């Protein structure tokens, strides 16, 4: 399951976005620090392929993949020193896979900005600095302990120490760990700390309705330019919190027409999830039977046993083979029976690398 943590300054549209995505109706009032306790919501991953499979198999239930969103209180400049509500809420997103940084890119005199003028480049820098300072405190604490242990010539501590010192230097300079030129060994050593600045980032740019359907405005262009100059590998997903809120109130059958009337092809939810999958190298495979049709999330490059393990660890431990067929072949041939008769079902072993859209049936023995 993909887990995304939502961060940003107060009043940039974080909780409005969360409400729209999850229909959880978290507070979204027009004043700073409206969100105090973390909001957690589960969202189904939109995937039209599930309906195609269900039409063939007629299962008792259809189970889509899900994404968990965690929305925390807004950060302000100086949060690490206790300004605003401080940064203690960041602990709630340390275990997420990636971060969605919501940035305001629209002007509206009726919606206050905690720092006065709208400036997405400055806002990004403020949040990045506060995340780096939070990580620095985590690294400092660990570094002190490891240095003491390393004096006893402990091999594990001696191996971890250089990675921690490198992370400390980067964070002290205000640099994100994800942008640092660290070796795979250094990143593996830092992984247990769940550092926030090591996580991939999707920038959710909250823009006006007109800008979303037309040409980009100056604020969004400035954000793109700043990211390009920094060399950071990140995704920018323009969205309108106002439109997403209206969309969430409509019956599902009416949403496509509503989007089309605005000149939009997809909702912000779809684009955010796609960006998260792309950043993290994720893909989907399916299982299809009379009991259920289900989508499963794995990493690109995962082998069949690893994919089986997503269902249950016993499947991976006792993996024998995977009966596999592409989704187009599965649909064209009317399911498993027709696909087998036409010889398009393959028997794949432990080395098989799963492809997006594979329909799989695992054979195992434990």
CSV table of C-alpha atoms in Angstrom, one decimal:
chain,number,residue,atom,x,y,z
A,1,UNK,CA,0.0,0.0,0.0
A,2,UNK,CA,1.3,3.4,-0.9
A,3,UNK,CA,1.3,5.9,1.9
A,4,UNK,CA,1.6,9.7,1.3
A,5,UNK,CA,2.1,12.3,4.0
A,6,UNK,CA,0.7,15.8,3.3
A,7,UNK,CA,2.7,18.8,4.4
A,8,UNK,CA,2.7,22.5,3.8
A,9,UNK,CA,2.2,25.9,5.4
A,10,UNK,CA,-1.1,26.7,7.1
A,11,UNK,CA,-3.9,27.8,4.8
A,12,UNK,CA,-2.5,26.5,1.5
A,13,UNK,CA,-5.3,24.0,0.9
A,14,UNK,CA,-3.9,20.9,2.6
A,15,UNK,CA,-7.0,19.9,4.5
A,16,UNK,CA,-9.3,20.9,1.7
A,17,UNK,CA,-7.3,18.5,-0.5
A,18,UNK,CA,-7.4,15.8,2.1
A,19,UNK,CA,-11.2,16.2,2.5
A,20,UNK,CA,-11.7,16.0,-1.3
A,21,UNK,CA,-9.5,13.0,-1.7
A,22,UNK,CA,-10.8,11.0,1.2
A,23,UNK,CA,-14.3,12.5,1.8
A,24,UNK,CA,-13.3,12.5,5.5
A,25,UNK,CA,-14.5,16.0,6.1
A,26,UNK,CA,-11.5,17.1,8.2
A,27,UNK,CA,-11.7,20.8,9.4
A,28,UNK,CA,-10.6,23.1,6.6
A,29,UNK,CA,-11.3,26.6,8.0
A,30,UNK,CA,-9.6,29.8,6.8
A,31,UNK,CA,-7.2,30.3,9.7
A,32,UNK,CA,-3.8,28.9,10.6
A,33,UNK,CA,-3.4,25.6,12.5
A,34,UNK,CA,-6.9,24.4,11.9
A,35,UNK,CA,-5.5,20.8,11.7
A,36,UNK,CA,-4.0,19.7,15.0
A,37,UNK,CA,-4.3,16.0,15.2
A,38,UNK,CA,-3.2,14.1,12.1
A,39,UNK,CA,-6.0,13.1,9.7
A,40,UNK,CA,-5.6,9.7,8.1
A,41,UNK,CA,-7.7,8.5,5.2
A,42,UNK,CA,-7.8,5.7,2.7
A,43,UNK,CA,-8.4,6.3,-1.0
A,44,UNK,CA,-9.1,3.7,-3.7
A,45,UNK,CA,-6.7,3.9,-6.6
A,46,UNK,CA,-8.8,4.6,-9.8
A,47,UNK,CA,-8.1,1.9,-12.3
A,48,UNK,CA,-10.5,1.2,-15.2
A,49,UNK,CA,-8.8,-2.2,-15.8
A,50,UNK,CA,-10.6,-3.6,-12.7
A,51,UNK,CA,-14.0,-3.1,-14.4
A,52,UNK,CA,-12.8,-4.9,-17.5
A,53,UNK,CA,-11.7,-7.9,-15.5
A,54,UNK,CA,-14.9,-7.9,-13.4
A,55,UNK,CA,-17.0,-7.9,-16.6
A,56,UNK,CA,-15.2,-11.1,-17.6
A,57,UNK,CA,-15.0,-13.0,-14.3
A,58,UNK,CA,-18.2,-11.7,-12.5
A,59,UNK,CA,-16.6,-12.0,-9.1
A,60,UNK,CA,-18.4,-11.7,-5.7
A,61,UNK,CA,-16.3,-8.5,-5.0
A,62,UNK,CA,-13.9,-6.1,-6.6
A,63,UNK,CA,-11.0,-4.9,-4.5
A,64,UNK,CA,-8.9,-1.9,-5.8
A,65,UNK,CA,-5.5,-1.0,-4.6
A,66,UNK,CA,-5.5,1.8,-1.9
A,67,UNK,CA,-3.5,4.8,-1.0
A,68,UNK,CA,-3.3,6.1,2.6
A,69,UNK,CA,-3.1,9.9,3.0
A,70,UNK,CA,-1.9,11.4,6.3
A,71,UNK,CA,-2.5,15.2,6.8
A,72,UNK,CA,-0.8,17.0,9.6
A,73,UNK,CA,-0.8,20.5,11.1
A,74,UNK,CA,0.7,23.2,9.0
A,75,UNK,CA,4.3,24.1,9.5
A,76,UNK,CA,5.6,27.7,9.8
A,77,UNK,CA,9.1,29.2,9.7
A,78,UNK,CA,10.7,28.5,13.0
A,79,UNK,CA,8.7,25.4,13.7
A,80,UNK,CA,11.8,23.5,14.8
A,81,UNK,CA,12.3,26.1,17.5
A,82,UNK,CA,8.6,25.9,18.6
A,83,UNK,CA,7.0,28.5,16.4
A,84,UNK,CA,3.3,27.9,15.6
A,85,UNK,CA,2.5,24.4,16.7
A,86,UNK,CA,6.1,23.3,16.4
A,87,UNK,CA,7.2,20.3,14.4
A,88,UNK,CA,6.2,17.4,16.7
A,89,UNK,CA,3.5,16.4,14.2
A,90,UNK,CA,6.2,15.4,11.7
A,91,UNK,CA,6.6,12.2,13.6
A,92,UNK,CA,3.2,11.2,12.1
A,93,UNK,CA,4.5,11.1,8.6
A,94,UNK,CA,8.0,9.5,9.1
A,95,UNK,CA,6.8,6.1,8.0
A,96,UNK,CA,5.1,7.3,4.8
A,97,UNK,CA,6.6,6.3,1.4
A,98,UNK,CA,6.6,9.8,0.0
A,99,UNK,CA,5.5,13.4,0.8
A,100,UNK,CA,2.9,15.5,-0.9
A,101,UNK,CA,4.0,19.1,-0.4
A,102,UNK,CA,0.9,21.4,-1.0
A,103,UNK,CA,2.0,24.8,-2.2
A,104,UNK,CA,-0.4,27.8,-2.8
A,105,UNK,CA,0.0,29.2,-6.3
A,106,UNK,CA,-3.0,31.4,-6.4
A,107,UNK,CA,-4.0,34.9,-5.3
A,108,UNK,CA,-7.2,35.4,-3.3
A,109,UNK,CA,-7.7,38.4,-0.9
A,110,UNK,CA,-10.3,36.4,1.0
A,111,UNK,CA,-7.9,33.6,1.9
A,112,UNK,CA,-5.1,34.7,4.2
A,113,UNK,CA,-1.5,33.6,3.8
A,114,UNK,CA,0.4,33.0,7.0
A,115,UNK,CA,3.5,34.8,5.5
A,116,UNK,CA,1.7,37.6,3.8
A,117,UNK,CA,2.3,37.6,0.0
A,118,UNK,CA,1.9,34.5,-2.1
A,119,UNK,CA,5.4,33.2,-2.9
A,120,UNK,CA,5.6,29.4,-3.7
A,121,UNK,CA,9.4,29.5,-4.1
A,122,UNK,CA,9.8,30.9,-0.6
A,123,UNK,CA,7.1,28.6,0.8
A,124,UNK,CA,8.9,25.5,-0.6
A,125,UNK,CA,12.2,26.7,1.0
A,126,UNK,CA,10.5,27.2,4.4
A,127,UNK,CA,9.1,23.7,4.5
A,128,UNK,CA,12.3,22.1,3.1
A,129,UNK,CA,14.3,23.9,5.9
A,130,UNK,CA,11.9,22.8,8.6
A,131,UNK,CA,12.0,19.2,7.4
A,132,UNK,CA,15.8,19.3,7.3
A,133,UNK,CA,16.0,20.7,10.8
A,134,UNK,CA,13.7,17.9,12.1
A,135,UNK,CA,15.9,15.4,10.4
A,136,UNK,CA,19.0,17.0,11.8
A,137,UNK,CA,17.6,16.5,15.3
A,138,UNK,CA,17.0,12.9,14.6
A,139,UNK,CA,20.5,12.4,13.1
A,140,UNK,CA,22.2,14.3,16.0
A,141,UNK,CA,20.6,12.0,18.5
A,142,UNK,CA,21.6,8.9,16.6
A,143,UNK,CA,25.1,10.3,15.9
A,144,UNK,CA,25.9,10.9,19.6
A,145,UNK,CA,25.0,7.3,20.4
A,146,UNK,CA,26.9,5.8,17.5
A,147,UNK,CA,30.0,7.8,18.2
A,148,UNK,CA,30.1,6.5,21.8
A,149,UNK,CA,29.7,2.9,20.6
A,150,UNK,CA,32.3,3.3,17.8
A,151,UNK,CA,34.9,4.1,20.4
A,152,UNK,CA,34.7,0.5,21.5
A,153,UNK,CA,35.5,-0.6,17.9
A,154,UNK,CA,32.0,-1.9,17.4
A,155,UNK,CA,31.9,-3.0,13.8
A,156,UNK,CA,28.3,-2.0,13.2
A,157,UNK,CA,28.8,1.5,14.7
A,158,UNK,CA,32.0,2.0,12.7
A,159,UNK,CA,30.1,1.2,9.5
A,160,UNK,CA,27.2,3.5,10.3
A,161,UNK,CA,29.2,6.4,11.5
A,162,UNK,CA,30.4,7.8,8.1
A,163,UNK,CA,26.8,7.8,6.8
A,164,UNK,CA,25.5,9.7,9.8
A,165,UNK,CA,28.3,12.3,9.6
A,166,UNK,CA,27.6,12.8,5.9
A,167,UNK,CA,23.9,13.2,6.6
A,168,UNK,CA,24.7,15.7,9.4
A,169,UNK,CA,26.8,17.8,7.1
A,170,UNK,CA,24.2,17.8,4.4
A,171,UNK,CA,21.3,18.7,6.7
A,172,UNK,CA,23.4,21.4,8.5
A,173,UNK,CA,23.8,23.0,5.1
A,174,UNK,CA,20.0,22.9,4.6
A,175,UNK,CA,20.2,20.2,1.9
A,176,UNK,CA,17.7,17.3,1.6
A,177,UNK,CA,19.0,13.8,1.9
A,178,UNK,CA,17.3,12.8,-1.3
A,179,UNK,CA,19.4,15.3,-3.2
A,180,UNK,CA,22.7,14.3,-1.6
A,181,UNK,CA,25.2,12.2,-3.6
A,182,UNK,CA,25.2,9.3,-1.2
A,183,UNK,CA,26.2,5.8,-2.0
A,184,UNK,CA,23.7,2.9,-1.7
A,185,UNK,CA,25.5,1.8,1.4
A,186,UNK,CA,25.1,5.2,3.1
A,187,UNK,CA,21.4,5.3,2.2
A,188,UNK,CA,20.9,1.8,3.5
A,189,UNK,CA,22.6,2.8,6.8
A,190,UNK,CA,20.3,5.9,7.1
A,191,UNK,CA,17.1,4.0,6.1
A,192,UNK,CA,16.1,2.9,9.7
A,193,UNK,CA,15.9,6.6,10.7
A,194,UNK,CA,13.0,7.2,8.2
A,195,UNK,CA,14.4,10.7,7.4
A,196,UNK,CA,11.8,13.0,5.9
A,197,UNK,CA,14.1,14.7,3.5
A,198,UNK,CA,15.1,11.3,2.1
A,199,UNK,CA,11.6,10.7,0.8
A,200,UNK,CA,10.5,11.5,-2.7
A,201,UNK,CA,8.3,14.6,-3.0
A,202,UNK,CA,5.2,15.4,-5.1
A,203,UNK,CA,4.6,19.1,-5.2
A,204,UNK,CA,0.8,19.7,-5.3
A,205,UNK,CA,0.4,23.2,-6.7
A,206,UNK,CA,-2.9,24.7,-5.7
A,207,UNK,CA,-4.0,26.9,-8.6
A,208,UNK,CA,-7.1,28.6,-9.8
A,209,UNK,CA,-9.8,26.9,-11.9
A,210,UNK,CA,-8.9,29.0,-14.9
A,211,UNK,CA,-5.2,28.2,-14.7
A,212,UNK,CA,-5.8,24.5,-14.3
A,213,UNK,CA,-7.7,24.4,-17.6
A,214,UNK,CA,-5.5,27.0,-19.4
A,215,UNK,CA,-2.1,28.5,-19.4
A,216,UNK,CA,0.2,28.3,-16.3
A,217,UNK,CA,0.3,31.5,-14.1
A,218,UNK,CA,3.4,33.2,-12.8
A,219,UNK,CA,3.4,31.4,-9.4
A,220,UNK,CA,3.4,28.0,-10.9
A,221,UNK,CA,6.1,29.0,-13.5
A,222,UNK,CA,8.3,30.3,-10.7
A,223,UNK,CA,7.9,27.0,-8.8
A,224,UNK,CA,8.9,25.0,-11.9
A,225,UNK,CA,11.9,27.3,-12.5
A,226,UNK,CA,13.1,26.9,-8.9
A,227,UNK,CA,12.9,23.2,-9.0
A,228,UNK,CA,14.7,23.0,-12.3
A,229,UNK,CA,17.5,25.3,-10.9
A,230,UNK,CA,17.9,23.1,-7.8
A,231,UNK,CA,18.2,20.0,-9.9
A,232,UNK,CA,15.7,18.2,-7.7
A,233,UNK,CA,13.9,15.2,-9.2
A,234,UNK,CA,10.3,15.7,-8.3
A,235,UNK,CA,6.8,15.7,-9.7
A,236,UNK,CA,4.6,18.8,-9.8
A,237,UNK,CA,0.8,18.2,-9.9
A,238,UNK,CA,-1.3,21.3,-10.5
A,239,UNK,CA,-4.7,21.0,-8.9
A,240,UNK,CA,-7.5,23.2,-7.6
A,241,UNK,CA,-8.6,22.4,-4.1
A,242,UNK,CA,-11.9,24.2,-4.8
A,243,UNK,CA,-12.6,22.0,-7.8
A,244,UNK,CA,-11.6,18.8,-6.0
A,245,UNK,CA,-14.0,19.8,-3.1
A,246,UNK,CA,-16.9,20.3,-5.6
A,247,UNK,CA,-16.0,17.0,-7.4
A,248,UNK,CA,-16.1,15.1,-4.1
A,249,UNK,CA,-19.7,16.2,-3.5
A,250,UNK,CA,-20.9,14.8,-6.8
A,251,UNK,CA,-22.1,11.2,-7.5
A,252,UNK,CA,-19.3,9.2,-9.2
A,253,UNK,CA,-21.4,8.9,-12.4
A,254,UNK,CA,-21.5,12.7,-12.8
A,255,UNK,CA,-17.8,13.4,-12.1
A,256,UNK,CA,-16.5,12.8,-15.7
A,257,UNK,CA,-19.0,15.2,-17.1
A,258,UNK,CA,-18.1,17.8,-14.5
A,259,UNK,CA,-14.4,17.5,-15.4
A,260,UNK,CA,-15.2,17.7,-19.1
A,261,UNK,CA,-17.2,20.9,-18.6
A,262,UNK,CA,-14.1,22.4,-17.1
A,263,UNK,CA,-11.8,21.2,-19.9
A,264,UNK,CA,-10.1,18.6,-17.7
A,265,UNK,CA,-9.4,15.0,-18.4
A,266,UNK,CA,-8.8,13.7,-14.9
A,267,UNK,CA,-9.2,14.7,-11.2
A,268,UNK,CA,-6.4,15.8,-9.0
A,269,UNK,CA,-6.6,12.5,-7.1
A,270,UNK,CA,-5.8,10.5,-10.2
A,271,UNK,CA,-2.9,12.7,-11.1
A,272,UNK,CA,-1.5,12.7,-7.5
A,273,UNK,CA,-1.6,8.9,-7.3
A,274,UNK,CA,-0.1,8.5,-10.7
A,275,UNK,CA,2.7,10.9,-9.7
A,276,UNK,CA,3.3,8.9,-6.5
A,277,UNK,CA,3.4,5.6,-8.4
A,278,UNK,CA,5.8,7.1,-10.9
A,279,UNK,CA,8.2,8.6,-8.3
A,280,UNK,CA,8.3,5.4,-6.3
A,281,UNK,CA,8.6,3.0,-9.3
A,282,UNK,CA,5.3,1.3,-8.5
A,283,UNK,CA,3.0,-0.8,-10.8
A,284,UNK,CA,-0.1,-3.0,-10.5
A,285,UNK,CA,-0.8,-6.6,-11.2
A,286,UNK,CA,-4.1,-8.4,-10.8
A,287,UNK,CA,-5.6,-11.6,-9.4
A,288,UNK,CA,-9.0,-12.6,-10.9
A,289,UNK,CA,-11.3,-15.4,-9.7
A,290,UNK,CA,-14.9,-16.1,-8.8
A,291,UNK,CA,-14.4,-14.8,-5.2
A,292,UNK,CA,-12.7,-11.6,-6.1
A,293,UNK,CA,-10.9,-9.4,-8.7
A,294,UNK,CA,-8.1,-7.5,-7.0
A,295,UNK,CA,-5.4,-5.0,-7.7
A,296,UNK,CA,-2.0,-5.4,-6.0
A,297,UNK,CA,0.8,-2.9,-5.9
A,298,UNK,CA,4.4,-3.9,-6.4
A,299,UNK,CA,7.7,-2.2,-7.5
A,300,UNK,CA,8.8,-2.3,-11.1
A,301,UNK,CA,11.5,-5.0,-11.3
A,302,UNK,CA,9.9,-7.2,-8.6
A,303,UNK,CA,10.0,-10.9,-9.4
A,304,UNK,CA,7.0,-13.3,-9.2
A,305,UNK,CA,7.8,-14.6,-5.7
A,306,UNK,CA,8.0,-11.0,-4.3
A,307,UNK,CA,4.7,-10.2,-5.9
A,308,UNK,CA,3.2,-13.3,-4.4
A,309,UNK,CA,4.5,-12.2,-1.0
A,310,UNK,CA,2.4,-9.1,-1.2
A,311,UNK,CA,-0.7,-11.3,-0.9
A,312,UNK,CA,0.8,-13.5,1.9
A,313,UNK,CA,4.3,-14.3,3.1
A,314,UNK,CA,3.5,-18.0,2.7
A,315,UNK,CA,3.0,-17.5,-1.0
A,316,UNK,CA,6.5,-16.2,-1.4
A,317,UNK,CA,8.1,-18.7,1.0
A,318,UNK,CA,6.5,-21.7,-0.8
A,319,UNK,CA,6.4,-20.2,-4.3
A,320,UNK,CA,6.4,-22.9,-7.1
A,321,UNK,CA,5.3,-20.9,-10.2
A,322,UNK,CA,3.0,-18.2,-11.4
A,323,UNK,CA,0.4,-18.7,-14.2
A,324,UNK,CA,0.5,-15.4,-16.0
A,325,UNK,CA,-1.3,-13.7,-18.8
A,326,UNK,CA,-1.5,-10.1,-20.0
A,327,UNK,CA,-4.7,-8.3,-19.2
A,328,UNK,CA,-5.5,-7.7,-22.9
A,329,UNK,CA,-5.1,-11.4,-23.7
A,330,UNK,CA,-7.2,-12.3,-20.6
A,331,UNK,CA,-10.0,-10.0,-21.6
A,332,UNK,CA,-9.9,-11.0,-25.3
A,333,UNK,CA,-10.1,-14.7,-24.5
A,334,UNK,CA,-12.8,-14.4,-21.9
A,335,UNK,CA,-10.8,-15.3,-18.8
A,336,UNK,CA,-8.6,-18.1,-17.6
A,337,UNK,CA,-10.3,-20.9,-19.5
A,338,UNK,CA,-10.2,-19.3,-22.9
A,339,UNK,CA,-6.7,-18.0,-22.3
A,340,UNK,CA,-5.4,-21.5,-21.5
A,341,UNK,CA,-7.2,-23.0,-24.5
A,342,UNK,CA,-5.5,-20.5,-26.8
A,343,UNK,CA,-2.1,-21.0,-25.2
A,344,UNK,CA,-1.6,-17.4,-24.0
A,345,UNK,CA,-1.2,-18.4,-20.3
A,346,UNK,CA,2.5,-18.7,-19.4
A,347,UNK,CA,4.0,-20.7,-16.5
A,348,UNK,CA,6.6,-18.4,-15.0
A,349,UNK,CA,9.2,-19.3,-12.4
A,350,UNK,CA,11.1,-17.5,-9.6
A,351,UNK,CA,13.1,-15.3,-12.0
A,352,UNK,CA,10.1,-13.8,-13.8
A,353,UNK,CA,9.9,-10.0,-13.6
A,354,UNK,CA,6.3,-8.9,-13.1
A,355,UNK,CA,4.9,-6.5,-15.7
A,356,UNK,CA,2.2,-3.8,-15.1
A,357,UNK,CA,-1.2,-5.3,-15.9
A,358,UNK,CA,-0.2,-8.9,-15.5
A,359,UNK,CA,-3.0,-11.2,-14.4
A,360,UNK,CA,-1.5,-13.8,-12.1
A,361,UNK,CA,-2.4,-17.1,-10.3
A,362,UNK,CA,0.2,-18.4,-7.9
A,363,UNK,CA,1.0,-22.0,-7.2
A,364,UNK,CA,2.8,-22.6,-3.9
A,365,UNK,CA,3.5,-25.2,-1.3
A,366,UNK,CA,4.2,-24.7,2.4
